Short mmCIF file of C-alpha atoms in Angstrom, two decimals:
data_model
loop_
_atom_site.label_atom_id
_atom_site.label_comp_id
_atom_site.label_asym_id
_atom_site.label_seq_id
_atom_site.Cartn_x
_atom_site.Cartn_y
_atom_site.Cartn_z
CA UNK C 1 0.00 0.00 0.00
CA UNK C 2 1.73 3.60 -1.26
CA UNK C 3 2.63 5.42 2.22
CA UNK C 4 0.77 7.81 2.87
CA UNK C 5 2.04 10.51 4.67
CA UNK C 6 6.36 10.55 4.18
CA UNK C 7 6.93 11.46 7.94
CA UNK C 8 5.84 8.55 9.93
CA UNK C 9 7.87 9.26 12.75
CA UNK C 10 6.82 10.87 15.79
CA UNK C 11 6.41 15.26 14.72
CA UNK C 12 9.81 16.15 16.43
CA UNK C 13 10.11 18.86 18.71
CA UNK C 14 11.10 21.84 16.45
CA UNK C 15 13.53 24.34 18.26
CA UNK C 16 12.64 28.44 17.70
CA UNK C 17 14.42 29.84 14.96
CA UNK C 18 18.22 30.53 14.74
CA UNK C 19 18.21 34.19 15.74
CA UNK C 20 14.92 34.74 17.20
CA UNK C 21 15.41 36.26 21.20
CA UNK C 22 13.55 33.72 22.32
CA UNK C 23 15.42 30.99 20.88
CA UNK C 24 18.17 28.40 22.61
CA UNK C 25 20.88 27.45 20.15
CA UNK C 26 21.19 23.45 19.70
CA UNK C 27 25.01 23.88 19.88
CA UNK C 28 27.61 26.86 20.76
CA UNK C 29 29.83 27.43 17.46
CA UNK C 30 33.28 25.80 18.55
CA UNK C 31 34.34 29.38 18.49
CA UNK C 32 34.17 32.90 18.90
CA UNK C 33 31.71 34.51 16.96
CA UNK C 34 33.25 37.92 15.65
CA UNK C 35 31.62 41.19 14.78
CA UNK C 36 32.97 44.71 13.29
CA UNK C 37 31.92 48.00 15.32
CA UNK C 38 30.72 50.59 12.80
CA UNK C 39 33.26 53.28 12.16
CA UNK C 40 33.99 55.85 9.78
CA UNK C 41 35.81 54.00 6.31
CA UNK C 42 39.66 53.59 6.63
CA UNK C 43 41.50 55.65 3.60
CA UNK C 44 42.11 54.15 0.40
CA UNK C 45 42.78 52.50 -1.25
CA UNK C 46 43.15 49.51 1.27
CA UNK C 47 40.58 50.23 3.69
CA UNK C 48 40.18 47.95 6.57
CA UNK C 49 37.95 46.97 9.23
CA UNK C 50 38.88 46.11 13.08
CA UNK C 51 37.29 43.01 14.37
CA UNK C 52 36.39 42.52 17.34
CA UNK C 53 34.33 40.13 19.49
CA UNK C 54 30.88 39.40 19.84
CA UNK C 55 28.84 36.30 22.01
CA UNK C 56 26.53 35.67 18.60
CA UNK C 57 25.09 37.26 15.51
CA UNK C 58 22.62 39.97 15.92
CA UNK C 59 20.03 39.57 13.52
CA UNK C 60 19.99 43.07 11.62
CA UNK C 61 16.08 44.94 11.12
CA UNK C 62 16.57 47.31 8.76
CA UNK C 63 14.24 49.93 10.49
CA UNK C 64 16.17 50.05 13.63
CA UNK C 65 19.62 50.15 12.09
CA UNK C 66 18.13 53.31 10.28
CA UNK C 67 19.68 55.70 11.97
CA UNK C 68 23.32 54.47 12.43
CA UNK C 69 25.86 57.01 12.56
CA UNK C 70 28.08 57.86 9.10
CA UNK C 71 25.13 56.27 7.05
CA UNK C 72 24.18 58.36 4.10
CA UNK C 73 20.14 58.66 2.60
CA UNK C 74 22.05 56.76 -0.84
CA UNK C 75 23.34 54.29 1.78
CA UNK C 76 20.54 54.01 3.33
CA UNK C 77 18.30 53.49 0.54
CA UNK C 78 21.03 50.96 -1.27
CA UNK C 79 20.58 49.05 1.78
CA UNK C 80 16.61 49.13 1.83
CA UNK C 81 16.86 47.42 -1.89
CA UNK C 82 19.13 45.32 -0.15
CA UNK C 83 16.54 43.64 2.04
CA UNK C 84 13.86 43.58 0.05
CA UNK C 85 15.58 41.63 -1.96
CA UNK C 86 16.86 39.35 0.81
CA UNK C 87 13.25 38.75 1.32
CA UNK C 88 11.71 38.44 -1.88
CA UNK C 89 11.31 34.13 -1.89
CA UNK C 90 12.13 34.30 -5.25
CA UNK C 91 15.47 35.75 -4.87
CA UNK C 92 18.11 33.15 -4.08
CA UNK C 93 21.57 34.64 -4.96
CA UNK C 94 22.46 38.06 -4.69
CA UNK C 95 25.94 39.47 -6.44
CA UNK C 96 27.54 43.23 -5.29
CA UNK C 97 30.42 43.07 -7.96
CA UNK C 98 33.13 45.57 -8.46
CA UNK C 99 33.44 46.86 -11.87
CA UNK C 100 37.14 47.59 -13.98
CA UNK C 101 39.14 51.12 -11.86
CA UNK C 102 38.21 52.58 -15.22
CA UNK C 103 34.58 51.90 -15.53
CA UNK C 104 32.43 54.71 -14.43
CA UNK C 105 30.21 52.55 -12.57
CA UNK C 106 31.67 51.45 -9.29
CA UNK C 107 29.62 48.23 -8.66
CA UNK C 108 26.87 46.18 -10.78
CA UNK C 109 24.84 43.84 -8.98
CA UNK C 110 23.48 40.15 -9.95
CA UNK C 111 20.44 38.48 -8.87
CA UNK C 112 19.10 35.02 -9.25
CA UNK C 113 15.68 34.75 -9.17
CA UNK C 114 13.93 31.58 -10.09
CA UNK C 115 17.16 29.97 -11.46
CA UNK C 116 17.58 33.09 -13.67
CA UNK C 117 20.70 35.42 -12.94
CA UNK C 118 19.49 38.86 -13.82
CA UNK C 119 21.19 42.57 -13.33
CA UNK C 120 19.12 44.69 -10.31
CA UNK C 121 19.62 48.67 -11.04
CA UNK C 122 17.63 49.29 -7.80
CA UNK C 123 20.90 48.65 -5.54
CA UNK C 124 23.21 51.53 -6.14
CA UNK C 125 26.22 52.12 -4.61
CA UNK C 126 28.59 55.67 -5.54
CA UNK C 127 31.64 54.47 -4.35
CA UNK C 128 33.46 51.76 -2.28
CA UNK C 129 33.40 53.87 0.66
CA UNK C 130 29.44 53.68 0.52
CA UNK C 131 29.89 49.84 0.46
CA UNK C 132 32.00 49.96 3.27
CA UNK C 133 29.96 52.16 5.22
CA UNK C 134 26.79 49.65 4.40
CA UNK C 135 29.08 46.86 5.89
CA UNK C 136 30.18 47.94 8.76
CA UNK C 137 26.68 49.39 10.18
CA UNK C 138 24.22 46.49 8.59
CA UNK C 139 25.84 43.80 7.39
CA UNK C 140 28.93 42.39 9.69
CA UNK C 141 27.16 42.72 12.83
CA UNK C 142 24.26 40.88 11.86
CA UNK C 143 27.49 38.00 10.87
CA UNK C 144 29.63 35.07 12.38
CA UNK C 145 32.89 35.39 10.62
CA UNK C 146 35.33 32.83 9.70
CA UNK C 147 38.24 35.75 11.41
CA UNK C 148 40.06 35.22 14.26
CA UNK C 149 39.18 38.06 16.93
CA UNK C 150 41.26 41.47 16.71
CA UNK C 151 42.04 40.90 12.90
CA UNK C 152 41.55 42.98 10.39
CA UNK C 153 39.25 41.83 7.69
CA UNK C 154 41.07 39.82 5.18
CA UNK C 155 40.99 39.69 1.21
CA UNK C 156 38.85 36.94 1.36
CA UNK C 157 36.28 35.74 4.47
CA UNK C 158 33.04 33.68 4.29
CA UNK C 159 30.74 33.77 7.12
CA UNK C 160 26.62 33.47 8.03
CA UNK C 161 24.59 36.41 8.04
CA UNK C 162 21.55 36.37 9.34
CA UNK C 163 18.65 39.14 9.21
CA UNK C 164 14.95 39.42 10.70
CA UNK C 165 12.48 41.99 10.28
CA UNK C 166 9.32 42.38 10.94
CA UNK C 167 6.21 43.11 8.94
CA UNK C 168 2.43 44.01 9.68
CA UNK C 169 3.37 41.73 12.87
CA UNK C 170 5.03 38.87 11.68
CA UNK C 171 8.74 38.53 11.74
CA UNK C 172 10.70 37.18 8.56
CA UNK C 173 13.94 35.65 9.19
CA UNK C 174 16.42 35.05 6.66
CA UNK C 175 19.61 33.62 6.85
CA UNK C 176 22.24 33.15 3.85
CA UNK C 177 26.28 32.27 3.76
CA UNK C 178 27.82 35.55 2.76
CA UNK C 179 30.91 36.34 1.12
CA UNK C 180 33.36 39.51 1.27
CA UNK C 181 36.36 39.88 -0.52
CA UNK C 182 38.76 43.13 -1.07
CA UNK C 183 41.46 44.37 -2.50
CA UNK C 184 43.73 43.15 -3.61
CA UNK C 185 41.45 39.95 -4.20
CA UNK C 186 39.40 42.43 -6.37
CA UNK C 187 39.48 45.86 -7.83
CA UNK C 188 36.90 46.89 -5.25
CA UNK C 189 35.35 45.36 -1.78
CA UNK C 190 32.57 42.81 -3.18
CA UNK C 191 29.56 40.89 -1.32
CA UNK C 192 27.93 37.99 -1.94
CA UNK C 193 25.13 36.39 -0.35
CA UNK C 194 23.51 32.92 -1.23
CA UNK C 195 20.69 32.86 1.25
CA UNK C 196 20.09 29.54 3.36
CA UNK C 197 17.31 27.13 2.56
CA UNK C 198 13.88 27.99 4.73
CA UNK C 199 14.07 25.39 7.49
CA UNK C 200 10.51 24.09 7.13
CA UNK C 201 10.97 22.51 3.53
CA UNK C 202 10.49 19.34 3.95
CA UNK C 203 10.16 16.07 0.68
CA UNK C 204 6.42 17.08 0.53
CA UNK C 205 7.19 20.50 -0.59
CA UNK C 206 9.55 19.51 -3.34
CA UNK C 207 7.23 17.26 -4.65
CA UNK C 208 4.29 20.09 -4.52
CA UNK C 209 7.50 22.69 -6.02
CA UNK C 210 7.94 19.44 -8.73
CA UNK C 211 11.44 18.96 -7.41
CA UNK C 212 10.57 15.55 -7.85
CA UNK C 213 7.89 12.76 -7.91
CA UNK C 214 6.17 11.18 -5.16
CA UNK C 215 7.93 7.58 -5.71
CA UNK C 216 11.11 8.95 -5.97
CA UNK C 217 10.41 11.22 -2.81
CA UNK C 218 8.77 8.00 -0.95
CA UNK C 219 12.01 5.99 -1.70
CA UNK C 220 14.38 8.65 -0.38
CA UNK C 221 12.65 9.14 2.81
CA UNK C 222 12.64 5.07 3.23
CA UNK C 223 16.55 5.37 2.17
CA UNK C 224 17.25 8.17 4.80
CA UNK C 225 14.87 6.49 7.80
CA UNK C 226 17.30 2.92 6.54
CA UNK C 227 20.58 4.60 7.31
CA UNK C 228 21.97 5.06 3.52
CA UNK C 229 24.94 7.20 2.81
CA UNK C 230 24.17 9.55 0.44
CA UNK C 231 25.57 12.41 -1.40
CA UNK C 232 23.77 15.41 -3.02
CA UNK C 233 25.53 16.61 -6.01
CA UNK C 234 25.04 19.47 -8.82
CA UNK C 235 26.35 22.91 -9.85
CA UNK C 236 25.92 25.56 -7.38
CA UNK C 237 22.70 26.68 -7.26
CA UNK C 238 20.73 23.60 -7.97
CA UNK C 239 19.46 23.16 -4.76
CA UNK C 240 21.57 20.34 -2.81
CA UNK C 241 21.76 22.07 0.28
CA UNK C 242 18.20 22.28 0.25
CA UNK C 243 17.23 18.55 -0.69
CA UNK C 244 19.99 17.69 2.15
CA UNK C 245 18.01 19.17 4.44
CA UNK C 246 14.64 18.17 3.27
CA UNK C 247 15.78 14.50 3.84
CA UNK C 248 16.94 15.64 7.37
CA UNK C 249 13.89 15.89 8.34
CA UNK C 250 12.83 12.26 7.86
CA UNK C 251 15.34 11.33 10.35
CA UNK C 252 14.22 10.15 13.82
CA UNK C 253 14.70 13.40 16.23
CA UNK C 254 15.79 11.06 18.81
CA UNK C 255 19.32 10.47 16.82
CA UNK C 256 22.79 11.19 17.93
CA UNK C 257 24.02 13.69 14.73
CA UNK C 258 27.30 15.22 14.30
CA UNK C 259 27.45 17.97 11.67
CA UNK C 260 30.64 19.61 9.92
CA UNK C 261 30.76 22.54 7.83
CA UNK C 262 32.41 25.62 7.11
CA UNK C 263 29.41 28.19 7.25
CA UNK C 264 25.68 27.49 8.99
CA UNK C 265 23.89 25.89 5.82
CA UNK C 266 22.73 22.90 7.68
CA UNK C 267 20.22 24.31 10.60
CA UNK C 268 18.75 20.97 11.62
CA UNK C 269 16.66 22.86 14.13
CA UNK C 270 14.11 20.19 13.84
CA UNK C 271 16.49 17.14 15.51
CA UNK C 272 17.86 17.04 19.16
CA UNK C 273 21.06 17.00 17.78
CA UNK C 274 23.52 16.95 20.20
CA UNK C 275 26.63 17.95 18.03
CA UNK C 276 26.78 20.33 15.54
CA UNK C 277 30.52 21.49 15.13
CA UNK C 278 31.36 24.82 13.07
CA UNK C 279 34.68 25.06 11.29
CA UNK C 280 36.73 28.33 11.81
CA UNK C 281 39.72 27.16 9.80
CA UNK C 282 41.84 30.50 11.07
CA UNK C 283 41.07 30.77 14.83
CA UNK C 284 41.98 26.94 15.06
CA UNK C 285 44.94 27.12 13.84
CA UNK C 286 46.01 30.35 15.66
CA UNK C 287 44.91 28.72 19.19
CA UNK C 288 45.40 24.69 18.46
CA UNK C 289 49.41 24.25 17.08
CA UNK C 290 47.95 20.31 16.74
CA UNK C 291 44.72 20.68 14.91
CA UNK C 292 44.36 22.82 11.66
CA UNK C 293 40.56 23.27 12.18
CA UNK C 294 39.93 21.63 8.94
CA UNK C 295 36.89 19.41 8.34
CA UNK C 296 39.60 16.60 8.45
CA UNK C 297 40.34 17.50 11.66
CA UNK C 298 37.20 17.78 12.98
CA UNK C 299 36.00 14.15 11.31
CA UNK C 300 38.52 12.88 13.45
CA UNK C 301 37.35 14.03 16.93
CA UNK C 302 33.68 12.82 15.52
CA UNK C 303 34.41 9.52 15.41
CA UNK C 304 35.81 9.51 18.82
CA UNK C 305 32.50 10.74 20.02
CA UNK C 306 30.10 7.96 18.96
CA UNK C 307 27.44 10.09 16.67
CA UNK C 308 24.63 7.97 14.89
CA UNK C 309 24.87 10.30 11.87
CA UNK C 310 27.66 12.52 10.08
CA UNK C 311 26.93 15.55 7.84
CA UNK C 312 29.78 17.13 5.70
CA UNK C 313 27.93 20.28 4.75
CA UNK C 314 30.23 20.52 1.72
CA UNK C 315 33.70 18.41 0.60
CA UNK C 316 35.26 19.90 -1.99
CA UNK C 317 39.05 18.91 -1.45
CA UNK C 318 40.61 16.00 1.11
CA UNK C 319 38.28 15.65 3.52
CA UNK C 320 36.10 13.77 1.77
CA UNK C 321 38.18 10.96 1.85
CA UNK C 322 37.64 11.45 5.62
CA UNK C 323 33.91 11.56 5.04
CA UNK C 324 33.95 8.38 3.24
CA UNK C 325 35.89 6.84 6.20
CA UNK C 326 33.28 7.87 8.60
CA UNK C 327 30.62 6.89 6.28
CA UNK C 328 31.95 2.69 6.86
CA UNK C 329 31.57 3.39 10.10
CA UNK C 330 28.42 5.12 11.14
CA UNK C 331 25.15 4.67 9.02
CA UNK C 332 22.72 7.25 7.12
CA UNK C 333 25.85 9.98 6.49
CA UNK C 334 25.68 12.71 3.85
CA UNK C 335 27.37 15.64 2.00
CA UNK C 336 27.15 17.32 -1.27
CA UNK C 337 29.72 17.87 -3.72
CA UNK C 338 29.68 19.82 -6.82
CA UNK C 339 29.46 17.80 -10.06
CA UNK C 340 27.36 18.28 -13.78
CA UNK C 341 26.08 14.71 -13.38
CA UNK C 342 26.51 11.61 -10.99
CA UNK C 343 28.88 10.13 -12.96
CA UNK C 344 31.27 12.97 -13.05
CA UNK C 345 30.23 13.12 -9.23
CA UNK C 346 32.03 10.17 -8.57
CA UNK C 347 35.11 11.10 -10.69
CA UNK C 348 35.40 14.46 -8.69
CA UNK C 349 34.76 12.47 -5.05
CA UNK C 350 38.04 9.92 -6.30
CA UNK C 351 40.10 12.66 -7.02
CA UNK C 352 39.28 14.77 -3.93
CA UNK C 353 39.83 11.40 -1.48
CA UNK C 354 43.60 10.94 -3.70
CA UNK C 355 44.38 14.34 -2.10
CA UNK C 356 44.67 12.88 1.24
CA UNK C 357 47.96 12.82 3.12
CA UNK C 358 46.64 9.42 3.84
CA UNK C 359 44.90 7.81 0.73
CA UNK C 360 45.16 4.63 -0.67
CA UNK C 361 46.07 3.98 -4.20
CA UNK C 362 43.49 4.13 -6.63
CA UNK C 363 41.89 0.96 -6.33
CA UNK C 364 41.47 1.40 -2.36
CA UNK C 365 39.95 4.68 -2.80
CA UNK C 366 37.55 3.28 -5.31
CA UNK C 367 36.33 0.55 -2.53
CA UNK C 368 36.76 2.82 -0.22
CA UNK C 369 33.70 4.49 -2.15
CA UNK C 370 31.82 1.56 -3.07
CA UNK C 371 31.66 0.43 0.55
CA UNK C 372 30.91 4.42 1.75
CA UNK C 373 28.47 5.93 -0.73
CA UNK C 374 24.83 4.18 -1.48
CA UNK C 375 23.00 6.88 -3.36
CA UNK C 376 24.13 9.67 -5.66
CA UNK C 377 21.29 12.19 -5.98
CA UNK C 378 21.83 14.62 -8.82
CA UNK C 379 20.37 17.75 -8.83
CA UNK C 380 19.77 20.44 -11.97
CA UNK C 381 18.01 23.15 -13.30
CA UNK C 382 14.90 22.44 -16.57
CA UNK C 383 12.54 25.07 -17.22
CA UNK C 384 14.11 27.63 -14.46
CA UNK C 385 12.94 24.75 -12.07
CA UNK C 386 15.60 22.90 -9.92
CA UNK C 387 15.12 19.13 -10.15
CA UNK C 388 16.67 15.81 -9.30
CA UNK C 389 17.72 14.47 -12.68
CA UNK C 390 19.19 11.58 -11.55
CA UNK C 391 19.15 9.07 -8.48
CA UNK C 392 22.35 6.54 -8.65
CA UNK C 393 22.93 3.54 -7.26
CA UNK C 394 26.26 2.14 -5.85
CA UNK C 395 25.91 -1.61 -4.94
CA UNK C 396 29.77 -2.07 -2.98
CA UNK C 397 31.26 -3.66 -5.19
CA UNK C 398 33.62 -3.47 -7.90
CA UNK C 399 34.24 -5.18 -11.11
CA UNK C 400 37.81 -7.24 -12.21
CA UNK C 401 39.08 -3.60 -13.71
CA UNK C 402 38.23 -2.01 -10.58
CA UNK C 403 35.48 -0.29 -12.36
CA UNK C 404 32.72 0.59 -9.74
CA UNK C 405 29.12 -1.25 -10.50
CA UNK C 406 26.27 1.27 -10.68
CA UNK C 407 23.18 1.13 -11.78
CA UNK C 408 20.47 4.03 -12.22
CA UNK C 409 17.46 4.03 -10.29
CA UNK C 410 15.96 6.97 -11.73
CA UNK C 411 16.30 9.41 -14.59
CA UNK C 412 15.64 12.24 -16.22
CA UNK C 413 14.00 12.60 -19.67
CA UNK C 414 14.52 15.99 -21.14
CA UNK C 415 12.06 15.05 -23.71
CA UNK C 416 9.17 14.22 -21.29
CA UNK C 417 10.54 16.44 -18.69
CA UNK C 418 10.18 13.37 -16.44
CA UNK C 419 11.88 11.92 -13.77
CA UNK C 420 11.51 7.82 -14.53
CA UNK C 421 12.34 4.78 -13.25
CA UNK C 422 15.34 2.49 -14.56
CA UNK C 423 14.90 -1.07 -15.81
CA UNK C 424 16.49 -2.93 -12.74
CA UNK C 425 15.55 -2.50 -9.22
CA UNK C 426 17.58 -1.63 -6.41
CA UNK C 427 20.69 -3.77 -5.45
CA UNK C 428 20.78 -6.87 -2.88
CA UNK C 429 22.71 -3.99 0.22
CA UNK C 430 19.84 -1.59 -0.11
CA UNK C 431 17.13 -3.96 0.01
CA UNK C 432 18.65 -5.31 3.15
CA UNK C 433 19.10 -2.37 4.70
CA UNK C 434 15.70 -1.03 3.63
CA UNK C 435 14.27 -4.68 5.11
CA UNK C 436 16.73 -4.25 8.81
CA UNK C 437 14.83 -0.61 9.35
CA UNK C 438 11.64 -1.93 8.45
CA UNK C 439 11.00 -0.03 5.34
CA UNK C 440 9.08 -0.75 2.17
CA UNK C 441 10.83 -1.01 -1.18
CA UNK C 442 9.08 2.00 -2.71
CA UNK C 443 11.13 1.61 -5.84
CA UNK C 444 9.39 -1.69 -6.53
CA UNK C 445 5.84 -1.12 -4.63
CA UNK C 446 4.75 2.39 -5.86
CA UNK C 447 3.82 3.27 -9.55
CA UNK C 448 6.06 5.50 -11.55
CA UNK C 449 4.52 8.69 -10.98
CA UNK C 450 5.20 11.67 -13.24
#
């Protein structure tokens, strides 16, 4: 009989949300959360700003930063277009570039909206001081930093910014991993914001958003609620973050997760999880002559503490051989990677593991992925509509040339714009682990639904 409803599990308890002043964080960051006090723009043409330290973001409402001191009316009002378009649902990306020394224009800025990048001439900025000035009284306060306290900001720094507001009574909240770089990075101080999935998306809204069908939605919630290690790949902006967190939600609340990443992409408010460690590559290092602060690092002290679960919120370089080590030893674990299609996916996870100080030949790195990876969502964009295009199937082992066996499970058809089933059904490991947990076979026992 076709399930349902895809959350069987108990309704967990769902924490307020991150930022609101009644809320209690799941976790303390590992470190010191850093802010910038507002101050009048260093001279060029290296300006700088002086961090200093601050217990947690303060999420920013543009009314009540109104009247900050050194804030211009063109600041002000570049800064209004700035939140409305950091609330606008549609809006996913937003791009403050810095134009050529010689172009008259200081700055042009990019939006995505609905998978479409576009060019928004309502956010204006005169110079780079006005930038600056917007930075240091909106923007970095209302930020957790990856910058060690009493540094200046550097070239390059990536960080969570979070902002709430509220309208005709209700509060909006908005959170999105921001990125600032300067001189002599660029020609000009540049800001980038992807904003942050909205923590109540669960697999039944991305099958109502036609993200994907109900039996391939059915069969990933059985797959997460079995314990399979998955990873969500796709060029940026395809939504993997999102899906990742989607399928968070069909885990049991009462689970043990540990989650590593460099920026706050995976909330998780809904779980009682009881690690979730934050990666400030610089302040390690500076305070910890042992550990780097690197996700490696910090994959190593996981495994020493027993979790039921580990998230990699992103590998893109060594530690995902460190990820795929964890994921022989604990059950349900997932990441995303970037990658055009699965099969390049698993090229691009190989050749990150080889970087390893530590890694195996070829060969062992190829079992090592067999044995740690079940699934291979792929994610993509048809119709300015992000969809899974592909769900691949690893079945642990390997053929005489080493060549890993695969099979897909689902597909997309750009001609039918459909996601469809495959001709063979899932392997012998993840009908056993489907069976051990309890859970149908939805490949097999719901129809192909389009």
């Amino acid at each position: 009989m076709p399930l349902q409803v895809l959350r069987d599990e108990p309704e967990p308890v769902r924490l307020p949300l991150f930022g609101a002043s009644e809320s209690t964080p799941v976790a303390t960051p590992a470190t010191t959360a850093t802010r910038v006090v507002p101050a009048e723009p260093a001279p060029m043409p290296q300006p700088s700003l002086a961090i200093h330290e601050q217990p947690a973001p303060v999420p920013v409402s543009a009314p009540a930063i109104a009247t900050s001191t050194g804030i211009t009316a063109q600041d002000q009002a570049a800064w209004d277009a700035l939140v409305d378009r950091l609330l606008d649902l549609d809006c996913t990306e937003i791009n403050i570039l810095a134009n050529s020394l010689t172009a008259p224009e200081p700055y042009h800025v990019v939006v995505n909206v609905n998978t479409r990048y576009l060019d928004e001439t309502h956010i204006r900025f005169a110079d780079e001081a006005s930038l600056r000035r917007v930075l240091s009284a909106f923007i970095i306060p209302a930020s957790i930093l990856d910058i060690p306290e009493g540094h200046a900001l550097p070239p390059m720094v990536d960080g969570t910014f979070t902002l709430s507001e509220v309208f005709n009574g209700v509060t909006e909240d908005v959170q999105a991993r921001i990125v600032i770089l300067s001189p002599p990075a660029t020609y000009r101080t540049e800001v980038h914001f992807q904003k942050l999935p909205n923590n109540d998306i669960g697999l039944d809204t991305l099958i109502e958003n036609g993200t994907m069908p109900v039996d391939a939605a059915y069969f990933l919630s059985a797959a997460v609620k079995a314990g399979l290690n998955i990873v969500f790949s796709g060029i940026p902006n395809t939504g993997k973050t999102t899906l990742l967190n989607a399928c968070a939600y069909e885990i049991p609340a009462s689970e043990k997760v540990a989650v590593i990443q460099d920026v706050d992409e995976l909330l998780l408010p809904h779980l009682r999880t009881k690690q979730m460690l934050f990666t400030h590559r610089a302040l390690a290092k500076s305070l910890n002559g042992i550990s780097d602060g690197s996700a490696s690092s910090l994959i190593e002290v996981v495994k020493r503490t027993r979790p039921t679960r580990l998230f990699t919120g992103e590998c893109r370089s060594a530690e995902m051989y460190d990820h795929l080590e964890a994921s022989s030893i604990f059950h349900g674990c997932m990441t995303t990677v970037h990658a055009a299609n699965a099969e390049q996916a698993i090229h691009n996870m190989l050749n990150m593991a080889a970087k390893h100080s530590h890694a195996p030949n070829v060969d062992g790195l190829r079992v090592l992925i067999a044995s740690g990876v079940d699934l291979v969502v792929q994610l993509g964009v048809h119709n300015e509509r992000r969809i899974v295009t592909e769900i691949l199937e690893l079945d642990g082992t390997t053929t005489a040339d080493g060549v890993l066996r695969r099979q897909r499970l689902w597909a997309f058809n750009p001609e039918t714009g459909h996601l469809t089933k495959g001709p063979a059904r899932p392997c012998e490991r993840t009908l056993r682990k489907l069976a051990a947990a309890g859970q149908p076979d939805y490949w097999s026992n719901t129809p192909n639904t389009n």
